[in-house]
Coordinates of C-alpha atoms in Angstrom, one line a residue:
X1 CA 23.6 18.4 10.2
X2 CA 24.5 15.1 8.9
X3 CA 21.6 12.7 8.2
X4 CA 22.5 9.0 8.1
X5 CA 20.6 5.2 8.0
X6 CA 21.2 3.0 10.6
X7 CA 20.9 -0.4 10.3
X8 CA 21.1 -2.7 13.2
X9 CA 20.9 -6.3 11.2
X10 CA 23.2 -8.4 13.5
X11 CA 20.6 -10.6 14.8
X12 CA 18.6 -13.1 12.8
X13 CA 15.7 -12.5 15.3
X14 CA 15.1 -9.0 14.7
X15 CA 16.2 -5.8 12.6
X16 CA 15.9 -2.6 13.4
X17 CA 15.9 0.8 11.0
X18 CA 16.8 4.5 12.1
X19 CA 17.3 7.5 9.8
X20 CA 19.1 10.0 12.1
X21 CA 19.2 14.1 11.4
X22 CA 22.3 15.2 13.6
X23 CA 21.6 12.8 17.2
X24 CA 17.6 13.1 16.2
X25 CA 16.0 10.4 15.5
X26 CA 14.1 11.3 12.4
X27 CA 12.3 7.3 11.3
X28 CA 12.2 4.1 13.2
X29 CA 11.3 0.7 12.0
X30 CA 11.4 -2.6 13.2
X31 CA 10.5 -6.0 12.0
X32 CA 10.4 -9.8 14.1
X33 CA 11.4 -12.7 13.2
X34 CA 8.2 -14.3 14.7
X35 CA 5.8 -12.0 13.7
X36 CA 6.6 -11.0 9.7
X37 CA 4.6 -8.0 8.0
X38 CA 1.8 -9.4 6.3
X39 CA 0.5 -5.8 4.1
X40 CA 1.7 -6.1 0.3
X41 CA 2.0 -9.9 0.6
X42 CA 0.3 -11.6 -2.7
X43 CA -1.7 -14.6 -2.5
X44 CA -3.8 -17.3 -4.5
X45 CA -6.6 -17.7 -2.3
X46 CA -9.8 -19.4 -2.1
X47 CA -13.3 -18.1 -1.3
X48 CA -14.6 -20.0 1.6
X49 CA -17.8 -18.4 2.3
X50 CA -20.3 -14.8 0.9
X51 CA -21.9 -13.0 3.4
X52 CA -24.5 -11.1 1.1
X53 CA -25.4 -9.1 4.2
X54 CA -21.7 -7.5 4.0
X55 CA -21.4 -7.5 0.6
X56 CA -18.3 -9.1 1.3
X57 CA -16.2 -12.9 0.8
X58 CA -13.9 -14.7 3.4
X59 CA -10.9 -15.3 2.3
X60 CA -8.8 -19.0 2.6
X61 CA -5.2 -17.6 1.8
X62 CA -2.9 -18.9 4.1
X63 CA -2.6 -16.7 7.2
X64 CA -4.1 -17.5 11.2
X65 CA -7.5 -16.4 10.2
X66 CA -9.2 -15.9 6.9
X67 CA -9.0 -12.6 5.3
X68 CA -11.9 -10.4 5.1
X69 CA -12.5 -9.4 1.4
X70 CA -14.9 -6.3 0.4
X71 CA -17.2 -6.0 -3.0
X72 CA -15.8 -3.2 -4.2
X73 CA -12.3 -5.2 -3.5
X74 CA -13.1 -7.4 -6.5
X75 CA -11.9 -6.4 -9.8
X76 CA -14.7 -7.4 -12.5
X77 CA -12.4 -10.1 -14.3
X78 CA -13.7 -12.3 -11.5
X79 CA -17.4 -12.1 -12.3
X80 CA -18.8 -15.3 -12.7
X81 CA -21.6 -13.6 -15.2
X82 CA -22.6 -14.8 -18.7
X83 CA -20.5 -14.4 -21.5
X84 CA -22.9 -11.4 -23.1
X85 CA -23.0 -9.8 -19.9
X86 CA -19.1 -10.0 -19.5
X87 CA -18.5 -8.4 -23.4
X88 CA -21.3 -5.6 -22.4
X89 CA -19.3 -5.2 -19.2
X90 CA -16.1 -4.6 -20.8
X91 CA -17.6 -2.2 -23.6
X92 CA -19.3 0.0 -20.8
X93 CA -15.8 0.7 -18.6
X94 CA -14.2 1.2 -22.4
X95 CA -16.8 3.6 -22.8
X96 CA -16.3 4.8 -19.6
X97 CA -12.7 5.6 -19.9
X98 CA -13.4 7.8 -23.0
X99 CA -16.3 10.2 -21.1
X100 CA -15.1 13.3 -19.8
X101 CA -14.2 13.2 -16.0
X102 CA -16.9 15.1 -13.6
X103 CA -15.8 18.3 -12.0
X104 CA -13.5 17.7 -9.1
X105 CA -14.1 18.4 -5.8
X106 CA -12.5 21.6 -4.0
X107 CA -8.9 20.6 -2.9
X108 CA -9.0 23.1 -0.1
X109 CA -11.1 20.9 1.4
X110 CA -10.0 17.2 3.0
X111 CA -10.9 14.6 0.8
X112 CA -14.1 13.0 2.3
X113 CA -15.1 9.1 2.5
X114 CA -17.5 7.9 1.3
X115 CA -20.0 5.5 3.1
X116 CA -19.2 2.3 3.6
X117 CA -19.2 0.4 -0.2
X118 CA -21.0 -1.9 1.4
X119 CA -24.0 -0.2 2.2
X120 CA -24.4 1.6 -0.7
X121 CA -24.7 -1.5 -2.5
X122 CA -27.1 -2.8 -0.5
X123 CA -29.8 -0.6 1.6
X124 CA -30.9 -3.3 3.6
X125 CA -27.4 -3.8 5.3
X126 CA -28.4 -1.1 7.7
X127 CA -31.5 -3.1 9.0
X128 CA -29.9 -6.4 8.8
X129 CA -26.9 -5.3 11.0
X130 CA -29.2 -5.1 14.1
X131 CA -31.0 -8.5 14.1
X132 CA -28.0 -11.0 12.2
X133 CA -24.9 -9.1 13.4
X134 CA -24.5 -12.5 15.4
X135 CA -24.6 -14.5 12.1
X136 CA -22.7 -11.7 10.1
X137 CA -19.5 -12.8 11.8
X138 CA -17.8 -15.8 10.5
X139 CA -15.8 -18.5 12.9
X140 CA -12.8 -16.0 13.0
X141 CA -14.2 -13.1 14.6
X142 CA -14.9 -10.8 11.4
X143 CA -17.7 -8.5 11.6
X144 CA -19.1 -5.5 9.3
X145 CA -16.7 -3.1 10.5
X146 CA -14.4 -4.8 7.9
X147 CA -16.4 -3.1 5.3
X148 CA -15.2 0.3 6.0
X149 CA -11.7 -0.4 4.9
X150 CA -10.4 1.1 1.8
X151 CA -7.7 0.0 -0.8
X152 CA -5.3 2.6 -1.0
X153 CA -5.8 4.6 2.2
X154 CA -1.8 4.6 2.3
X155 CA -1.2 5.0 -1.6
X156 CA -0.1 8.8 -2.8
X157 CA -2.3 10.8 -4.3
X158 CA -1.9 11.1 -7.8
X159 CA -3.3 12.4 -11.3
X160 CA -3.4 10.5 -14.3
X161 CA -1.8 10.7 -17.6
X162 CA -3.3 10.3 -20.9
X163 CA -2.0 8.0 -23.1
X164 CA -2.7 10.6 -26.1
X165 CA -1.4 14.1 -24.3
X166 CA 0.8 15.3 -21.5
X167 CA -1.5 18.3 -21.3
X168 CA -2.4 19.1 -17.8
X169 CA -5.8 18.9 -18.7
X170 CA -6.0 15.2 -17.8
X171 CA -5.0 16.2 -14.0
X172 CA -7.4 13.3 -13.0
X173 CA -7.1 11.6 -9.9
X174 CA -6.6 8.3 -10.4
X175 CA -7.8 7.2 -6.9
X176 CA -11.5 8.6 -7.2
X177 CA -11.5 7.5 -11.0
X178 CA -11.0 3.7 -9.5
X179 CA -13.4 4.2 -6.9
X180 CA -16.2 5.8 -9.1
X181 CA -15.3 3.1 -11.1
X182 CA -15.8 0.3 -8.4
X183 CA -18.9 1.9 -7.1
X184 CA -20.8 2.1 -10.6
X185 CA -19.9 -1.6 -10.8
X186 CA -21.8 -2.3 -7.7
X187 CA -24.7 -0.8 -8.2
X188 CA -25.3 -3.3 -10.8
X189 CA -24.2 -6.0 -9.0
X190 CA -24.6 -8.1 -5.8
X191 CA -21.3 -10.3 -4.3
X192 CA -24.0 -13.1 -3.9
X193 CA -24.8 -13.0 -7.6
X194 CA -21.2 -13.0 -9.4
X195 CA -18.6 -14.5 -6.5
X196 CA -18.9 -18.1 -6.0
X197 CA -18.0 -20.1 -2.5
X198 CA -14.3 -22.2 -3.8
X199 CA -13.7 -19.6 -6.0
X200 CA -10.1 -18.7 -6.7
X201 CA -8.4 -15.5 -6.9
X202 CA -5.1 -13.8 -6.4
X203 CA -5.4 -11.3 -3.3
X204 CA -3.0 -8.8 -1.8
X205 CA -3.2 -7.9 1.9
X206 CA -4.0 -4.4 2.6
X207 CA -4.5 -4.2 6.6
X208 CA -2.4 -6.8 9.0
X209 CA -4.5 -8.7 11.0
X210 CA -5.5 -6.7 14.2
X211 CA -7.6 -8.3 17.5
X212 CA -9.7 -10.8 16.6
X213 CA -10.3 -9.7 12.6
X214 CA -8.4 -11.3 9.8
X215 CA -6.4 -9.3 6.9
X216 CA -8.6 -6.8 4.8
X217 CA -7.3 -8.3 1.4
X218 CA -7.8 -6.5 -2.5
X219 CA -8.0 -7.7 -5.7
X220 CA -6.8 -4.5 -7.0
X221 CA -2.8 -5.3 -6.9
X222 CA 0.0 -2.8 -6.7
X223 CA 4.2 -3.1 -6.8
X224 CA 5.9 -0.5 -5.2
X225 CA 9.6 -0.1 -6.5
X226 CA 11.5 3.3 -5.4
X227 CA 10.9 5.7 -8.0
X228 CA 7.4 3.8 -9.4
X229 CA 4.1 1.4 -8.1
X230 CA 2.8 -0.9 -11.1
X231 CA -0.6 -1.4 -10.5
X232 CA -1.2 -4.5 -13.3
X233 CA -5.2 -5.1 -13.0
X234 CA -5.6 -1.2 -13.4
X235 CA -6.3 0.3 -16.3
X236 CA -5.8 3.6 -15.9
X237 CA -2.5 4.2 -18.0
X238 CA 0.0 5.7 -15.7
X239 CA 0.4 9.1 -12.7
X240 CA 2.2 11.6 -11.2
X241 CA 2.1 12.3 -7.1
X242 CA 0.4 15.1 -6.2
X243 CA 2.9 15.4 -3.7
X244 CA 5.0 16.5 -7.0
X245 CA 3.9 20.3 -6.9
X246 CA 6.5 21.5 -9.6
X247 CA 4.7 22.6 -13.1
X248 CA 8.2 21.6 -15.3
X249 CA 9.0 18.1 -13.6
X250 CA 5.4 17.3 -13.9
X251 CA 5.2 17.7 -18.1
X252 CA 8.8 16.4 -18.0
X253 CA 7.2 12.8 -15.6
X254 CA 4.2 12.5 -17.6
X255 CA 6.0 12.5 -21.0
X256 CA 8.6 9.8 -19.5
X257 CA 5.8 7.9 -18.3
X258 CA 4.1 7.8 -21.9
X259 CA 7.6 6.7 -23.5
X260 CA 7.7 3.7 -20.9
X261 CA 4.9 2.0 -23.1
X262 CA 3.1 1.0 -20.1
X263 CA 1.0 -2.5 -21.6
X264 CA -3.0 -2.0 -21.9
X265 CA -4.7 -3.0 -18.4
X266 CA -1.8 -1.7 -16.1
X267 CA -1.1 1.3 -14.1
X268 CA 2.0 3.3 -13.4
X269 CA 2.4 6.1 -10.8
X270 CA 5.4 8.0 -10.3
X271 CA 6.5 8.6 -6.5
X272 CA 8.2 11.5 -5.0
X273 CA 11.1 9.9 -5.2
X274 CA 11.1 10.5 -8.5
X275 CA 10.3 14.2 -9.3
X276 CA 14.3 14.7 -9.9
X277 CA 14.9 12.0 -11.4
X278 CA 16.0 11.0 -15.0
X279 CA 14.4 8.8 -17.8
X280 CA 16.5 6.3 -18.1
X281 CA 16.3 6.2 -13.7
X282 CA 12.0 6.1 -13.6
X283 CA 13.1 3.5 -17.1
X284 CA 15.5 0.9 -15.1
X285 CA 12.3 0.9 -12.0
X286 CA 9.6 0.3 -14.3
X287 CA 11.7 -2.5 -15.6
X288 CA 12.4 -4.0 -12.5
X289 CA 8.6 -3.9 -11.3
X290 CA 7.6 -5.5 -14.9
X291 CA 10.1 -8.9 -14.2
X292 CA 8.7 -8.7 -10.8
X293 CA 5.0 -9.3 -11.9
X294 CA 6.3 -11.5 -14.6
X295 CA 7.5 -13.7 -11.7
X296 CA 4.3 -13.4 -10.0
X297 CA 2.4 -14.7 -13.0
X298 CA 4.7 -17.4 -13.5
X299 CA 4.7 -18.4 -10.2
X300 CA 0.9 -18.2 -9.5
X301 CA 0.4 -20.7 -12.9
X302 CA 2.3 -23.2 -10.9
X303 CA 0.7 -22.7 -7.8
X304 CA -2.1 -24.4 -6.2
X305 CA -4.5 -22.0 -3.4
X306 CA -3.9 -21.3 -0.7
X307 CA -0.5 -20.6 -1.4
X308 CA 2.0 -17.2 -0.7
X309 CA 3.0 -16.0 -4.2
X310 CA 5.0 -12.8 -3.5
X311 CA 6.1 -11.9 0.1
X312 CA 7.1 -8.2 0.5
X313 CA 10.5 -7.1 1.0
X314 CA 12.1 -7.5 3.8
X315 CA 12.6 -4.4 6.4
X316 CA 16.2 -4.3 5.3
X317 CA 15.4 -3.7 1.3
X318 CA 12.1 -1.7 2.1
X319 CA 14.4 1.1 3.9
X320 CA 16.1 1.3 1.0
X321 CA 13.3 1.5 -1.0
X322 CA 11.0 4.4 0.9
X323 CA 13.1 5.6 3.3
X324 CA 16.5 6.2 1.3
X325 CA 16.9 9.8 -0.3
X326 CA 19.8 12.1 -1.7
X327 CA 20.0 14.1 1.9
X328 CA 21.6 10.4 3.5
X329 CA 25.4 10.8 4.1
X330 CA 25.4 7.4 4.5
X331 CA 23.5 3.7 5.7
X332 CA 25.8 1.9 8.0
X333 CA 24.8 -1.7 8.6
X334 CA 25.8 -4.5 11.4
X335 CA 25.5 -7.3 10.3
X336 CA 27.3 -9.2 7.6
X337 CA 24.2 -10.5 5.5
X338 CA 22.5 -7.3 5.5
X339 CA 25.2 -5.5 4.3
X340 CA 25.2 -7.7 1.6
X341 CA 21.5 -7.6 0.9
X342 CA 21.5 -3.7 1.5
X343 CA 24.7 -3.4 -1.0
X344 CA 23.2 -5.6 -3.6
X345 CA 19.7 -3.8 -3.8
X346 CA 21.1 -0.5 -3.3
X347 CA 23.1 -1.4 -6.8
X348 CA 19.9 -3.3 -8.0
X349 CA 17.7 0.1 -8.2
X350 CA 20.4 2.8 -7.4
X351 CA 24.3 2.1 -8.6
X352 CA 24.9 5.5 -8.3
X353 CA 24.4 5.5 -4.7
X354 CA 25.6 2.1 -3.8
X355 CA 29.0 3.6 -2.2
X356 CA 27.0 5.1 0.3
X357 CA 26.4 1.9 2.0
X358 CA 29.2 0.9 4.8
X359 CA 29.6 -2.3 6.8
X360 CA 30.1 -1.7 10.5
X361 CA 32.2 -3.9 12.2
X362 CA 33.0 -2.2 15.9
X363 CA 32.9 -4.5 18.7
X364 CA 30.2 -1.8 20.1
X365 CA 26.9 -2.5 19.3
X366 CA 25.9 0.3 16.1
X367 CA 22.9 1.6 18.2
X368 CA 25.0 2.0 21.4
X369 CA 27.6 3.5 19.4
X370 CA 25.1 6.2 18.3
X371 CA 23.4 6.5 21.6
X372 CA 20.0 5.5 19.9
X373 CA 18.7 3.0 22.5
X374 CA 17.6 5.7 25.0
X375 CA 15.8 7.8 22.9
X376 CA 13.8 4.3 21.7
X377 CA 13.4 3.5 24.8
X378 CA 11.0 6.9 25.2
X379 CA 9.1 6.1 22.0
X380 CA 6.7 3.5 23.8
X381 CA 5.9 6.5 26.6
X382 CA 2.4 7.2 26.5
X383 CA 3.4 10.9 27.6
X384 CA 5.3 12.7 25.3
X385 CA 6.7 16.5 26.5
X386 CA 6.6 19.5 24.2
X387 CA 9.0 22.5 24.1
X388 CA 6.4 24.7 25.6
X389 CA 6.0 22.9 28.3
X390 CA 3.0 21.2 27.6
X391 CA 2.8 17.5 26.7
X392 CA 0.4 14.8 24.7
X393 CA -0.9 11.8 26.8
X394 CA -1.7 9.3 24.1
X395 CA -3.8 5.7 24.5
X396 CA -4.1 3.4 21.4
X397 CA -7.2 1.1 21.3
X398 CA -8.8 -1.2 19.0
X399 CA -11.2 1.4 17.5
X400 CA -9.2 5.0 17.7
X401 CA -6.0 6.6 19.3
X402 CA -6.9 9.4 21.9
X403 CA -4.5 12.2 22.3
X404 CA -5.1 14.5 25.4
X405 CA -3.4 18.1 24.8
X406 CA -2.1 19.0 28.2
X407 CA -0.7 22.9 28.7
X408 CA 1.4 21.7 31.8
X409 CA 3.4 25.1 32.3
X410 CA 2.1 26.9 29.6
X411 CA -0.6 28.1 31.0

């Protein structure tokens, strides 16, 4: 079967994506005019207030209500702690780097949270929630479930790379390293004692805002390009996916990755989309995310907070970017200024594949002329049918999604 991207870009209000296998519709996305993704925005925010009881900040950055920022969110470079205690601080992580990593956790098993960071820093959350929940909240309807959220619940797992060997031995994971990391760091420390109300810092959204609770923001920044995601307040040297199960393209990524010269203090992960690929491929992305955090820096020098520094691709180029692989025939785009956008970025990280991109110009709508509108107008149901006869009823609320397994005729 042929497998083809659909674009429908014609109208400035809204554009819709669909990756089709044969007259299945494999991925849908949509973005609004009036209501913009916020997630992977970058901003140069201002603390407004520190709720030591969350061991968390609010956020001034820009958006409807002020974003809820966790502890163990915080990368250390925004301690406000004595100069001693800031040189002992960065001697004990370089220490840390060069002890061996503890044993790893069986990977037959799914990878287990943790608590909430925010009450293991701080015991005394769990009797303060009762009692001063009512004064936990601040005027935009946050409250301690905030805590709970994690930076890079939607990253890829990966393993790091030594900068000295492309043995397998360093098969780290890069994710728990940061969060053992973050979690050390706040057992020394309280948000009350080393984050300041006005303080300035430069956040990325991680969650949109949902109900009545603001964005969940980070400190801990990361560029996603198509083959690579610089992470530039992360020093952790550079990754593979885990996704990426293949012993040769594994050795063959993690010596690429050491060639790159990826700086001291940032991070580099390879994506699945770049198991096949070649050096000078993974080279020409890694270049492209390094100007694009260039610009950020420039632009945050000459910026003054709250203010939007980097605004994440539009749905147009972010189809390109995730959704995009070698199996697509072709992308077809209505709309003159998305083909041109589409065209342009497709030749921007992938000139091979930049002939693959077509204008359609048919008086018939492209998703008419597919017969796509039908099918999205089932993906709403709440009821969705399975071949055996059976079928899912499924109700999304603000807490958890409940899916009821019917057996219908199978039984």
């Amino acid at each position: 079967m042929t497998k083809k991207m659909l674009i429908d870009a014609a109208h400035a209000e809204e554009t819709r994506v669909v990756v089709m296998d044969g007259s299945r519709i494999e991925e849908f996305d949509f973005e609004s005019q009036s209501r913009k993704q916020l997630r992977g925005n970058i901003y140069l925010a201002k603390v407004t207030r520190v709720e030591p009881s969350l061991q968390a900040a609010f956020i001034e950055y820009g958006g409807n209500r002020h974003g809820f920022l966790a502890f163990n969110e915080i990368h250390p470079d925004y301690y406000q702690i004595p100069l001693a205690d800031r040189e002992a601080l960065t001697r004990e992580l370089a220490e840390d780097d060069d002890e061996p990593t503890p044993p790893k956790r069986d990977r037959g098993r799914g990878r287990s949270r943790s608590k909430p960071a925010a009450r293991e820093a701080d015991p005394s959350i769990e009797a303060s929630e009762d009692g001063e929940q009512g004064e936990a909240q601040d005027d935009n309807g946050h409250d301690d479930s905030h805590a709970e959220d994690r930076h890079g619940d939607d990253h890829e797992q990966v393993e790091t790379v030594s900068s000295a060997s492309v043995s397998d031995d360093d098969d780290d994971d890069m994710e728990e390293e940061v969060e053992r990391r973050r979690r050390r760091l706040m057992r020394k420390y309280k948000i009350q004692d080393v984050i300041r109300r006005r303080q300035i810092m430069l956040v990325q959204v991680v969650k949109e805002e949902r109900g009545n609770k603001g964005a969940a923001l980070t400190t801990y920044l990361s560029l996603a390009g198509r083959y690579g995601v610089l992470m530039p307040n992360t020093d952790r040297g550079g990754g593979i996916s885990r996704k990426i199960i293949s012993a040769t393209d594994r050795k063959r990524l993690k010596t690429i990755v050491q060639g790159l010269g990826v700086p001291k203090g940032l991070g580099l992960i390879v994506r699945t989309a770049g198991a096949k690929r070649t050096k000078a491929e993974i080279s020409r992305d890694y270049e492209y995310l390094m100007r694009l955090w260039e610009n950020i820096r420039d632009t945050t020098l000459n910026s003054v907070a709250p203010a939007l520094i980097y605004e994440e691709e539009d749905l147009v180029k972010r189809a390109i970017r995730d959704l995009f692989d070698k199996d697509i025939d072709s992308v077809q785009v209505e709309g003159e200024a998305g083909y041109k956008e589409a065209r342009d970025f497709m030749r921007m990280i992938m000139p091979s594949q930049a002939a693959k991109v077509m204008a359609y110009r048919e008086p018939t709508p492209l998703f008419v002329a597919h017969r796509i509108e039908a099918q999205l107008s089932q993906i709403y149901s709440p009821v969705v049918p399975l071949r055996s006869g059976g079928y899912l009823v499924i109700n999304q609320t603000e807490a958890l999604v409940a899916i009821d397994v019917n057996s219908g005729k199978a039984t």
